[in-house]
Coordinates of C-alpha atoms in Angstrom, one line a residue:
Chain Q
M503 CA 30.3 -43.5 41.7
L504 CA 28.0 -41.5 43.3
G505 CA 29.1 -38.2 44.9
R506 CA 28.5 -37.0 48.4
S507 CA 25.7 -34.8 47.4
S508 CA 24.0 -37.4 45.4
L509 CA 24.1 -39.8 48.5
R510 CA 22.6 -37.1 50.5
D511 CA 19.9 -36.5 48.0
L512 CA 19.0 -40.3 48.1
A513 CA 19.0 -40.2 51.8
W514 CA 16.6 -37.5 51.8
A515 CA 14.5 -39.2 49.1
A516 CA 14.4 -42.5 51.3
L517 CA 13.4 -40.4 54.2
L518 CA 10.7 -38.8 52.2
L519 CA 9.4 -42.2 51.1
V520 CA 9.4 -43.6 54.4
G521 CA 7.4 -40.5 55.8
L522 CA 4.9 -40.7 53.0
L523 CA 4.4 -44.5 53.6
V524 CA 4.2 -44.0 57.4
L525 CA 1.8 -41.0 57.2
P526 CA -1.5 -43.0 56.7
I527 CA -0.7 -45.3 59.6
L528 CA -0.2 -42.3 61.8
V529 CA -3.2 -40.5 60.4
P530 CA -5.4 -43.5 59.4
H531 CA -8.3 -41.1 57.9
P532 CA -8.8 -42.0 54.3
A533 CA -9.2 -38.2 53.4
M534 CA -5.5 -37.8 54.4
R535 CA -4.4 -40.2 51.7
D536 CA -6.7 -38.6 49.0
F537 CA -5.1 -35.2 50.0
V538 CA -1.6 -36.5 49.8
I539 CA -2.3 -38.0 46.3
Y540 CA -3.7 -34.6 45.1
V541 CA -0.5 -32.9 46.5
I542 CA 1.7 -35.5 44.6
A543 CA -0.1 -35.1 41.3
Y544 CA -0.1 -31.1 41.4
G545 CA 3.1 -31.2 43.2
L546 CA 4.8 -33.0 40.1
L547 CA 3.0 -30.4 37.9
A548 CA 4.4 -27.4 39.8
M549 CA 8.0 -28.9 40.3
S550 CA 8.2 -30.0 36.7
L551 CA 7.1 -26.4 35.7
N552 CA 9.8 -25.1 38.1
L553 CA 12.4 -26.7 36.0
L554 CA 11.4 -24.3 33.2
V555 CA 10.3 -21.2 35.3
G556 CA 13.0 -21.3 38.2
F557 CA 16.1 -23.0 36.7
T558 CA 15.8 -21.9 33.0
G559 CA 14.0 -18.6 33.2
L560 CA 11.3 -19.9 30.8
V561 CA 7.8 -18.8 32.2
S562 CA 5.5 -21.2 30.5
F563 CA 1.8 -20.5 31.0
G564 CA 0.7 -23.8 29.2
H565 CA 2.1 -26.4 31.4
A566 CA -1.1 -28.0 32.2
A567 CA -1.3 -29.3 28.4
Y568 CA 1.2 -32.0 29.3
F569 CA -0.6 -32.8 32.5
A570 CA -3.8 -33.5 30.6
S571 CA -2.0 -35.3 27.7
G572 CA -0.4 -37.7 30.2
A573 CA -3.9 -38.3 31.9
Y574 CA -5.7 -38.8 28.6
I575 CA -3.1 -41.0 26.9
F576 CA -2.9 -43.1 29.8
G577 CA -6.6 -43.3 30.5
L578 CA -7.4 -44.2 26.7
L579 CA -4.8 -46.9 26.6
M580 CA -6.1 -48.5 29.8
Q581 CA -9.5 -48.3 28.6
S582 CA -8.5 -50.0 25.4
G583 CA -7.8 -53.1 27.5
N584 CA -4.8 -54.0 25.3
V585 CA -1.8 -52.9 27.5
S586 CA -0.6 -53.4 30.9
L587 CA -0.4 -50.7 33.4
P588 CA 3.2 -49.9 33.2
V589 CA 3.2 -50.1 29.3
A590 CA 0.5 -47.5 29.3
M591 CA 2.4 -45.3 31.7
L592 CA 5.4 -45.5 29.6
A593 CA 3.4 -44.9 26.4
A594 CA 1.8 -41.8 28.0
V595 CA 4.9 -40.4 29.1
G596 CA 6.5 -40.9 25.7
G597 CA 3.6 -39.5 24.0
T598 CA 3.7 -36.4 26.0
A599 CA 7.5 -36.1 25.4
L600 CA 6.6 -36.0 21.5
L601 CA 3.9 -33.4 22.1
A602 CA 6.2 -31.3 24.0
L603 CA 8.9 -31.8 21.5
V604 CA 6.8 -30.4 18.7
I605 CA 5.2 -27.5 20.7
G606 CA 8.4 -26.8 22.3
A607 CA 10.3 -26.6 19.0
I608 CA 8.1 -23.7 17.9
C609 CA 8.1 -22.0 21.4
V610 CA 11.5 -22.1 22.8
R611 CA 13.0 -19.7 20.3
L612 CA 10.7 -16.9 21.5
K613 CA 11.4 -14.1 23.9
E614 CA 9.9 -14.7 27.5
I615 CA 6.7 -12.8 27.2
Y616 CA 5.9 -14.2 23.8
F617 CA 6.9 -17.8 25.2
A618 CA 4.4 -17.4 27.9
F619 CA 1.5 -16.3 25.7
L620 CA 2.3 -19.0 23.0
T621 CA 2.5 -21.8 25.5
L622 CA -1.0 -20.7 26.7
A623 CA -2.2 -20.6 23.3
F624 CA -0.9 -24.1 22.6
Q625 CA -2.6 -25.3 25.6
M626 CA -6.0 -23.8 24.8
F627 CA -5.5 -25.6 21.3
I628 CA -5.3 -28.9 23.1
H629 CA -8.0 -28.2 25.4
S630 CA -10.2 -27.4 22.4
I631 CA -9.3 -30.6 20.7
I632 CA -10.2 -32.5 23.9
L633 CA -13.5 -30.7 23.9
T634 CA -14.3 -31.0 20.3
W635 CA -13.1 -34.7 19.6
V636 CA -16.1 -36.1 21.6
S637 CA -16.0 -39.6 20.1
L638 CA -12.5 -40.2 21.6
T639 CA -12.3 -38.0 24.6
G640 CA -15.9 -37.7 25.7
G641 CA -15.7 -34.0 25.2
D642 CA -16.7 -31.8 28.3
Q643 CA -17.8 -34.9 30.2
G644 CA -14.5 -36.2 30.3
L645 CA -13.1 -39.8 30.0
M646 CA -16.2 -41.8 31.4
G647 CA -16.6 -45.3 32.5
G648 CA -13.7 -45.4 34.7
I649 CA -10.1 -46.3 34.1
P650 CA -9.5 -50.3 34.8
R651 CA -6.4 -51.0 37.1
P652 CA -5.5 -54.6 36.1
T653 CA -3.0 -56.3 38.5
F654 CA 0.4 -56.3 37.3
L655 CA 3.5 -58.1 38.7
G656 CA 1.2 -59.0 41.6
I657 CA 0.4 -55.3 42.4
D658 CA -3.2 -54.7 42.7
L659 CA -3.9 -50.9 42.4
N660 CA -7.6 -51.3 43.2
D661 CA -6.6 -51.6 46.9
S662 CA -6.4 -47.9 48.2
M663 CA -3.4 -48.4 50.2
T664 CA -1.5 -50.0 47.4
L665 CA -2.6 -47.3 45.0
Y666 CA -1.3 -44.8 47.5
S667 CA 2.1 -46.6 48.2
F668 CA 2.4 -46.8 44.4
C669 CA 1.8 -43.1 43.8
A670 CA 4.3 -42.3 46.6
V671 CA 7.1 -44.5 45.0
V672 CA 6.4 -43.0 41.6
F673 CA 6.5 -39.6 43.1
V674 CA 9.9 -40.0 45.1
A675 CA 11.3 -41.6 41.8
C676 CA 10.3 -38.6 39.8
L677 CA 11.8 -36.2 42.5
V678 CA 15.1 -38.1 42.5
I679 CA 15.3 -37.8 38.7
M680 CA 14.4 -34.0 38.6
R681 CA 17.1 -33.5 41.4
Q682 CA 19.7 -35.3 39.5
I683 CA 18.9 -33.3 36.3
V684 CA 19.1 -30.0 38.3
Q685 CA 22.4 -30.8 40.0
S686 CA 24.1 -32.1 36.8
P687 CA 26.2 -30.0 34.6
F688 CA 23.2 -29.8 32.2
G689 CA 21.2 -28.4 35.2
Y690 CA 24.0 -25.7 35.8
T691 CA 24.0 -25.0 32.1
L692 CA 20.2 -24.1 32.4
R693 CA 21.1 -21.8 35.3
M694 CA 23.6 -20.1 33.2
I695 CA 21.2 -19.6 30.4
R696 CA 18.6 -18.3 32.7
D697 CA 21.0 -15.7 34.2
N698 CA 22.8 -14.8 30.9
P699 CA 21.7 -16.5 27.5
H700 CA 24.3 -14.5 25.5
R701 CA 27.1 -15.5 27.6
A702 CA 26.0 -19.1 27.4
N703 CA 25.7 -19.0 23.7
F704 CA 29.2 -17.2 23.6
L705 CA 30.6 -20.1 25.5
G706 CA 29.5 -22.5 22.8
V707 CA 26.2 -23.7 24.4
N708 CA 23.5 -24.3 22.1
V709 CA 20.7 -22.4 24.0
V710 CA 18.0 -23.3 21.8
R711 CA 18.7 -27.0 22.1
M712 CA 19.1 -26.9 25.9
K713 CA 15.7 -25.0 26.4
L714 CA 14.2 -27.6 24.2
A715 CA 15.6 -30.5 26.1
I716 CA 14.4 -29.2 29.3
F717 CA 10.8 -28.2 27.9
V718 CA 10.6 -31.8 26.9
I719 CA 11.9 -33.3 30.2
S720 CA 9.5 -31.0 32.2
G721 CA 6.6 -31.8 29.9
T722 CA 7.2 -35.7 30.6
M723 CA 7.5 -34.9 34.4
A724 CA 4.2 -33.1 34.2
S725 CA 2.5 -36.1 32.4
V726 CA 3.6 -38.3 35.3
G727 CA 1.6 -36.0 37.6
G728 CA -1.4 -36.3 35.0
I729 CA -1.1 -40.3 35.2
V730 CA -1.2 -40.2 38.9
M731 CA -4.3 -37.9 38.9
A732 CA -6.0 -40.2 36.2
L733 CA -5.2 -43.3 38.0
F734 CA -6.7 -41.9 41.3
V735 CA -9.9 -40.3 40.2
S736 CA -10.2 -43.1 37.5
G737 CA -10.9 -40.5 34.8
A738 CA -9.7 -37.7 32.8
Y739 CA -11.3 -34.2 32.6
P740 CA -10.9 -31.4 30.2
E741 CA -10.2 -29.2 33.2
F742 CA -6.9 -31.0 33.6
G743 CA -5.9 -29.1 30.4
F744 CA -7.6 -25.8 31.1
W745 CA -5.6 -22.6 31.4
T746 CA -6.8 -22.3 35.1
T747 CA -4.7 -25.5 36.1
S748 CA -1.6 -23.8 34.4
G749 CA -2.2 -20.8 36.5
E750 CA -2.6 -22.7 39.7
A751 CA 0.7 -24.4 38.8
I752 CA 2.4 -21.0 38.4
F753 CA 0.8 -19.7 41.6
M754 CA 2.1 -22.9 43.3
I755 CA 5.6 -22.0 42.4
M756 CA 5.3 -18.5 43.4
L757 CA 3.7 -19.5 46.8
G758 CA 6.6 -22.0 47.4
G759 CA 9.2 -19.9 45.8
T760 CA 11.8 -20.6 43.2
Q761 CA 14.9 -20.5 45.2
L762 CA 14.6 -23.9 46.7
F763 CA 14.2 -27.2 44.8
I764 CA 11.3 -28.3 47.2
G765 CA 9.6 -24.8 47.0
P766 CA 6.9 -25.8 44.5
L767 CA 6.0 -28.9 46.5
V768 CA 5.4 -26.5 49.5
G769 CA 3.3 -24.4 47.3
A770 CA 1.3 -27.3 46.1
I771 CA 0.6 -28.4 49.8
L772 CA -0.5 -24.8 50.6
L773 CA -2.6 -24.3 47.8
Q774 CA -4.4 -27.7 48.1
T775 CA -5.0 -26.8 51.7
L776 CA -6.2 -23.4 50.6
N777 CA -8.5 -24.9 48.1
H778 CA -9.7 -27.4 50.5
Y779 CA -10.9 -24.9 53.1
V780 CA -12.2 -22.4 50.5
T781 CA -14.5 -24.8 48.7
I782 CA -16.0 -25.6 52.1
Y783 CA -16.9 -22.1 53.0
T784 CA -17.6 -20.3 49.7
E785 CA -18.5 -21.0 46.3
H786 CA -16.7 -18.0 45.1
H787 CA -13.5 -19.9 44.8
G788 CA -11.9 -17.6 42.3
L789 CA -12.6 -14.4 44.2
V790 CA -10.8 -15.6 47.1
L791 CA -7.9 -17.2 45.3
G792 CA -7.4 -14.0 43.3
I793 CA -7.3 -11.9 46.3
V794 CA -4.8 -14.3 48.1
I795 CA -2.6 -14.1 44.8
L796 CA -2.6 -10.4 45.1
I797 CA -1.7 -10.3 48.7
F798 CA 1.2 -12.7 48.0
V799 CA 2.3 -10.9 44.8
L800 CA 2.0 -7.3 46.0
G801 CA 2.2 -7.6 49.6
L802 CA 4.8 -10.3 50.7
R803 CA 6.4 -10.0 47.2
R804 CA 7.7 -13.7 47.2
G805 CA 6.7 -17.2 48.1
L806 CA 6.7 -18.6 51.7
A807 CA 9.6 -21.0 51.1
D808 CA 11.7 -18.0 49.7
F809 CA 10.7 -16.0 52.5
V810 CA 11.8 -18.5 55.1
Y811 CA 14.8 -19.3 53.2
L812 CA 16.0 -15.8 52.9
W813 CA 15.1 -15.2 56.6
F814 CA 17.6 -18.0 57.5
Q815 CA 20.3 -17.0 55.1
D816 CA 20.1 -13.4 56.5
R817 CA 20.5 -14.8 60.1
R818 CA 23.3 -17.0 59.0
T819 CA 25.1 -14.1 57.4
R820 CA 24.6 -11.9 60.3
K821 CA 25.9 -14.6 62.7
L822 CA 29.0 -14.9 60.6
E823 CA 29.6 -11.3 60.6
K824 CA 29.2 -11.4 64.3
E825 CA 31.7 -14.2 64.7
T826 CA 34.3 -12.7 62.3
G827 CA 33.9 -9.3 64.1
R828 CA 34.6 -10.9 67.4
Chain H
M188 CA -15.2 -32.5 6.3
E189 CA -17.7 -30.5 4.3
L190 CA -15.4 -29.2 1.8
E191 CA -18.3 -29.4 -0.9
A192 CA -20.3 -27.0 1.3
L193 CA -17.5 -24.6 1.2
A194 CA -16.9 -24.9 -2.3
G195 CA -20.7 -24.5 -3.0
C196 CA -20.7 -21.4 -0.9
L197 CA -17.8 -19.9 -2.6
S198 CA -19.3 -20.3 -6.0
S199 CA -22.7 -18.8 -4.8
M200 CA -22.3 -15.0 -4.7
S201 CA -25.0 -14.5 -2.1
C202 CA -23.5 -16.9 0.3
A203 CA -20.1 -15.8 -0.1
V204 CA -21.4 -12.2 0.7
T205 CA -23.1 -13.5 4.0
Q206 CA -19.8 -15.3 5.1
V207 CA -17.7 -12.4 4.3
S208 CA -19.8 -10.1 6.3
T209 CA -19.6 -12.7 9.3
G210 CA -15.9 -13.0 8.8
L211 CA -15.7 -9.1 8.9
I212 CA -17.5 -8.7 12.2
I213 CA -15.4 -11.4 13.9
G214 CA -12.4 -9.8 12.4
M215 CA -13.2 -6.4 13.6
L216 CA -14.0 -7.3 17.1
L217 CA -10.6 -9.2 17.2
F218 CA -8.9 -6.2 15.7
L219 CA -10.2 -3.9 18.4
V220 CA -9.2 -6.2 21.4
A221 CA -5.8 -7.1 19.6
S222 CA -4.8 -3.6 18.8
G223 CA -5.3 -2.7 22.5
L224 CA -3.2 -5.6 23.6
S225 CA -0.5 -4.8 21.0
L226 CA -0.7 -1.0 21.9
I227 CA -0.1 -1.8 25.6
F228 CA 2.7 -4.2 24.9
G229 CA 4.3 -1.9 22.3
V230 CA 4.6 1.0 24.8
L231 CA 4.7 -0.7 28.2
G232 CA 6.4 -3.9 27.2
V233 CA 3.8 -5.9 29.4
I234 CA 1.3 -8.3 28.1
N235 CA -2.1 -7.6 29.7
F236 CA -3.3 -11.3 30.2
A237 CA -6.5 -9.8 31.7
H238 CA -7.3 -8.2 28.4
G239 CA -10.0 -10.7 27.7
S240 CA -11.7 -9.9 31.0
F241 CA -11.8 -6.2 30.1
Y242 CA -13.7 -7.2 26.9
M243 CA -16.0 -9.3 29.0
I244 CA -16.7 -6.4 31.6
G245 CA -17.2 -4.0 28.6
A246 CA -19.9 -6.1 27.3
Y247 CA -21.6 -6.4 30.8
F248 CA -21.0 -2.6 31.5
A249 CA -23.1 -2.1 28.2
F250 CA -25.6 -4.6 29.0
S251 CA -26.4 -2.8 32.5
A252 CA -26.4 0.7 30.8
Y253 CA -28.7 -0.5 28.1
Q254 CA -31.0 -2.0 30.7
L255 CA -31.0 1.0 32.8
T256 CA -31.4 3.8 30.1
D257 CA -32.6 1.9 27.1
S258 CA -30.0 4.0 25.0
F259 CA -27.6 2.1 22.9
T260 CA -25.3 5.1 22.5
L261 CA -25.0 5.3 26.3
A262 CA -24.3 1.4 26.5
I263 CA -21.4 1.8 24.1
L264 CA -20.1 4.8 25.8
S265 CA -20.1 3.2 29.2
G266 CA -18.6 0.0 28.0
A267 CA -15.8 2.0 26.5
L268 CA -15.1 4.7 28.9
G269 CA -15.9 2.5 32.0
V270 CA -13.3 -0.1 30.9
G271 CA -11.0 2.6 30.1
I272 CA -11.1 4.2 33.4
F273 CA -11.1 0.8 35.1
G274 CA -8.0 -0.2 33.0
M275 CA -6.2 3.2 34.2
A276 CA -6.9 2.3 37.7
F277 CA -5.7 -1.3 37.2
E278 CA -2.5 -0.1 35.8
R279 CA -1.8 2.5 38.5
L280 CA -3.1 0.3 41.6
F281 CA -1.5 -3.0 40.4
M282 CA 0.0 -3.4 37.2
S283 CA 2.7 -0.6 37.9
K284 CA 3.8 -2.4 40.9
V285 CA 5.3 -5.3 39.0
Y286 CA 7.0 -3.5 36.2
G287 CA 10.6 -4.5 35.9
R288 CA 10.0 -7.6 37.9
D289 CA 9.6 -11.1 36.9
V290 CA 7.3 -11.9 34.0
L291 CA 6.0 -14.5 36.6
M292 CA 4.6 -11.6 38.9
Q293 CA 2.9 -9.8 36.1
L294 CA 1.4 -13.1 35.0
L295 CA 0.0 -13.6 38.6
V296 CA -1.2 -10.2 39.0
C297 CA -3.4 -10.8 35.7
Y298 CA -4.4 -14.2 36.7
A299 CA -5.6 -13.0 39.8
F300 CA -7.7 -10.5 38.1
I301 CA -9.0 -12.9 35.6
L302 CA -10.4 -15.0 38.5
I303 CA -11.5 -12.1 40.5
L304 CA -13.4 -10.5 37.5
D305 CA -15.1 -13.8 36.4
D306 CA -16.3 -14.3 39.9
M307 CA -17.5 -10.6 40.1
V308 CA -19.6 -11.1 37.3
K309 CA -20.9 -14.3 38.5
I310 CA -21.9 -12.6 41.8
L311 CA -23.5 -9.7 40.1
Y312 CA -25.2 -11.1 37.1
G313 CA -25.4 -14.8 37.8
A314 CA -23.5 -17.7 36.0
E315 CA -26.1 -18.1 33.3
Y316 CA -26.1 -16.8 29.8
K317 CA -27.3 -13.3 29.1
L318 CA -28.6 -11.7 26.1
M319 CA -28.9 -8.0 25.6
G320 CA -31.1 -8.1 22.5
M321 CA -30.9 -6.0 19.3
P322 CA -31.5 -2.3 20.0
Q323 CA -34.6 -0.9 18.3
T324 CA -32.5 1.5 16.1
F325 CA -31.2 -1.5 14.1
A326 CA -34.6 -3.2 13.6
L327 CA -34.2 -2.4 10.0
P328 CA -34.3 -4.7 7.0
P329 CA -31.0 -6.1 6.3
F330 CA -28.8 -4.8 3.3
Q331 CA -28.7 -6.9 0.3
I332 CA -25.8 -7.1 -1.6
A333 CA -25.5 -9.5 -4.6
G334 CA -28.2 -11.7 -3.3
G335 CA -26.5 -12.0 0.3
F336 CA -28.2 -10.3 3.2
I337 CA -26.3 -8.3 5.8
P338 CA -28.0 -7.3 9.0
S339 CA -27.8 -3.4 9.5
Y340 CA -26.1 -3.7 12.8
Y341 CA -23.4 -5.6 11.1
V342 CA -22.7 -2.7 8.8
F343 CA -22.7 -0.4 11.7
M344 CA -20.4 -2.5 13.8
I345 CA -17.8 -2.7 11.0
G346 CA -18.2 1.0 10.2
I347 CA -17.6 1.9 14.0
S348 CA -14.6 -0.4 14.4
A349 CA -13.2 1.0 11.1
V350 CA -13.5 4.4 12.5
V351 CA -12.1 3.6 15.9
G352 CA -9.1 1.8 14.3
L353 CA -8.6 4.7 11.9
V354 CA -8.5 7.3 14.7
L355 CA -6.2 5.3 16.6
W356 CA -3.8 4.7 13.8
L357 CA -3.9 8.6 13.0
G358 CA -3.5 9.4 16.5
I359 CA -0.3 7.4 16.7
A360 CA 1.2 7.8 13.3
K361 CA 0.4 11.5 12.7
T362 CA -0.1 13.6 15.9
R363 CA 2.6 15.0 18.1
F364 CA 1.2 12.9 21.2
G365 CA 1.4 9.8 19.1
K366 CA 5.1 10.7 18.4
V367 CA 5.7 11.0 22.3
V368 CA 4.0 7.6 22.7
R369 CA 6.2 6.0 20.0
A370 CA 9.3 7.6 21.6
A371 CA 8.3 6.2 25.0
A372 CA 8.0 2.8 23.6
I373 CA 11.7 3.0 22.4
N374 CA 13.3 4.9 25.3
P375 CA 11.2 5.9 28.2
T376 CA 14.2 7.2 30.2
M377 CA 14.9 9.9 27.4
V378 CA 11.3 10.8 27.2
G379 CA 11.1 11.2 30.9
A380 CA 14.5 13.4 30.8
L381 CA 12.6 15.6 28.3
G382 CA 10.1 16.6 30.8
I383 CA 7.3 14.4 29.9
N384 CA 5.4 12.6 32.6
T385 CA 5.9 9.0 31.7
T386 CA 4.0 7.6 34.7
L387 CA 0.8 9.6 33.3
L388 CA 1.6 8.5 29.8
Y389 CA 1.7 4.8 30.8
A390 CA -1.5 5.0 32.6
F391 CA -3.2 6.8 29.8
V392 CA -1.9 4.3 27.2
F393 CA -3.0 1.3 29.3
G394 CA -6.4 3.3 29.7
V395 CA -6.7 3.5 25.7
G396 CA -5.7 -0.1 25.3
S397 CA -8.2 -1.1 27.9
M398 CA -10.9 1.1 26.3
L399 CA -10.5 -0.7 22.9
A400 CA -11.1 -3.9 24.7
G401 CA -14.3 -2.4 26.4
T402 CA -15.5 -0.9 23.0
A403 CA -15.2 -4.4 21.4
G404 CA -17.1 -5.9 24.3
A405 CA -19.9 -3.2 24.1
L406 CA -20.2 -3.7 20.5
A407 CA -20.3 -7.5 20.6
A408 CA -23.0 -7.3 23.4
P409 CA -26.0 -7.3 21.2
I410 CA -25.0 -10.2 19.0
R411 CA -23.0 -12.4 21.5
T412 CA -24.4 -14.2 24.6
L413 CA -22.8 -12.8 27.6
T414 CA -21.3 -15.1 30.2
P415 CA -18.5 -15.2 32.7
G416 CA -15.3 -16.5 31.1
M417 CA -16.3 -15.1 27.6
G418 CA -13.1 -13.1 27.5
L419 CA -10.7 -16.2 27.4
S420 CA -11.5 -17.3 24.0
I421 CA -11.0 -13.7 22.4
L422 CA -7.9 -13.3 24.3
I423 CA -6.4 -16.4 22.9
E424 CA -7.5 -15.2 19.3
S425 CA -6.5 -11.6 19.8
F426 CA -3.0 -12.9 20.9
I427 CA -2.8 -15.0 17.6
V428 CA -3.7 -12.0 15.8
T429 CA -0.9 -10.0 17.3
V430 CA 1.6 -12.6 16.9
I431 CA 0.6 -12.9 13.2
G432 CA 0.4 -9.1 12.6
G433 CA 3.4 -8.2 14.7
M434 CA 3.5 -7.0 18.2
G435 CA 3.1 -3.2 18.4
S436 CA 1.9 -2.8 14.8
I437 CA -1.7 -1.6 14.4
V438 CA -1.9 -2.1 10.7
G439 CA -0.5 -5.6 11.1
A440 CA -3.2 -6.3 13.7
F441 CA -5.8 -5.1 11.3
I442 CA -4.6 -7.3 8.5
A443 CA -4.2 -10.4 10.7
A444 CA -7.6 -9.8 12.4
L445 CA -9.4 -9.9 9.0
L446 CA -7.4 -13.0 8.1
I447 CA -8.5 -14.8 11.3
G448 CA -11.9 -13.5 11.0
L449 CA -12.3 -14.9 7.4
T450 CA -10.6 -18.1 8.3
R451 CA -13.3 -18.6 11.1
S452 CA -16.3 -17.7 9.0
F453 CA -15.3 -19.8 6.1
G454 CA -13.7 -22.4 8.1
S455 CA -16.7 -23.2 10.3
M456 CA -18.6 -24.1 6.9
G457 CA -15.7 -26.2 5.3
F458 CA -13.8 -27.7 8.3
P459 CA -15.7 -26.8 11.5
L460 CA -13.6 -29.2 13.7
F461 CA -10.2 -27.8 12.4
V462 CA -10.8 -24.0 12.4
D463 CA -8.7 -23.7 15.7
G464 CA -6.2 -25.9 14.2
M465 CA -6.1 -23.8 11.1
M466 CA -5.6 -20.5 13.1
F467 CA -2.6 -22.2 15.1
G468 CA -1.3 -23.7 11.7
I469 CA -1.2 -20.1 10.4
M470 CA 0.3 -18.6 13.6
A471 CA 2.9 -21.3 13.8
L472 CA 3.8 -20.9 10.1
V473 CA 4.3 -17.2 10.6
L474 CA 6.5 -17.6 13.8
I475 CA 8.6 -20.0 11.8
L476 CA 9.1 -17.9 8.7
K477 CA 9.0 -14.5 10.2
P478 CA 9.1 -14.5 14.2
S479 CA 8.4 -10.7 14.5
G480 CA 5.2 -11.2 12.5
L481 CA 4.0 -9.8 9.3
L482 CA 4.5 -6.0 10.0
G483 CA 6.3 -6.1 13.3
R484 CA 9.7 -4.7 14.3
P485 CA 12.0 -7.1 16.2
V486 CA 11.1 -7.0 19.9
H487 CA 13.6 -5.1 21.9

């Protein structure tokens, strides 16, 4: 039986889905749809990364590797023409899970800063494989020739509105899965590991196995983001697996904040908006982004969603104090 | 796979000598960068993810100084000292603000600087490749050992790096100041209580670590193409070196750097597509067998 909180989560999810589906009717500009799909793809990347960073305290700097592997496996399978779209999606997710399992098995035993650097190193390894294995991946040109979108179950993704709705449904489904994981006993075990790994170990939790499990789960969720991206741009590019993509994902988390489940999504929206305007006005994208990051990290010292959340909490406690004082 | 080529090279003395010298210069550059990274981590407990960018600006500083003065000595000095001072300023103004906070914040500060420095280089020098050219001083006939040719600059570079490495090791292992640095790595509060200004010490250590990256960049300038983003690959490789050698160990970094350098030079003959894989394989093996690295003490 579903608990009350699960029902509430499902209601929120339904609301979000309806909102996403109504949005292109309210704002009929195609650019809006494109923007939302970008937010969905990078939002999945950031939210899955937050399962590691925010909930388990594992700062991974190589998360884009799974984003890229999802995109490439999916793209290659679709180009081969032998499998249907849902099968290719499942295979891409499964393949990425396997990859995350191998990399995770080596990385999760390490202390935090080692972990950050090692995940980065493995990501660059995967990036260099993508670049050098030209016959399979097309090297730095990316997966060329487009990714076919054959009709399945009567769904034709070549129609841009159908594609948009499909991405929205996949996105909301992933959010529900991640929310369920975070709210499950497993999710609370992860929080305990984050706050005090020794105590967790003492209580009989197999810390390494838990970390590995969430590492794999988070990798698979990132791969769904990659699949959405590959489906949308009809290709896969080495930049998907470049370290800057991981860096941006980390910044999205910071921007949105780690306190709230939905925070990274806010970060994804903010960063996509920022990127959109920065690329219009200047070619020195890195310079602007770098300065914005410094302002947030050193000035605000936390993400926007955290900022607002803490402000509300602060107000609530003050109000409570007032009431009890009366 | 061109394993025959590798076997052929190993059986001919001249080819082996040439490849060993190539491996040595790759290894020495890596050693300089990695020992700086390792020193900063060992004492301050932070990883400078922007270390590769420091290597890059070292190379560009040297490039500019050489263009302006035509003196290679000045080029190396400006690369080393310029980046050293830059590193100290970076530590004081930015890095020190995020000590003791999330790793996430340290990571983001470095990430911001990688982006900013790459773009600054693009603005100042343009995005295209730059060549500094070999200084006149080294326009000498190459050394000949057992039929293999070694450019005179290679010999100079290996020598200089070895001297820098030796001075660093002596400074840390044998001097009183080195003792203070080692003590600060273990218990900074106690060192502070004994009347030593740890703030200054941290800035200095960060400066020395940056200087090592800058020196490597300056030394690499004549033999590498200069491009924005050139720091990233050496950052990853030098991290692999520090993991294999053990965080905080200078000698370990030296051994691991030579190992990786030789793997690169011989590997690019025998299995060019798998050189990266080989490096990661070695690193994974070390991590599984001895997580603290060959000569590292367990991380506190």
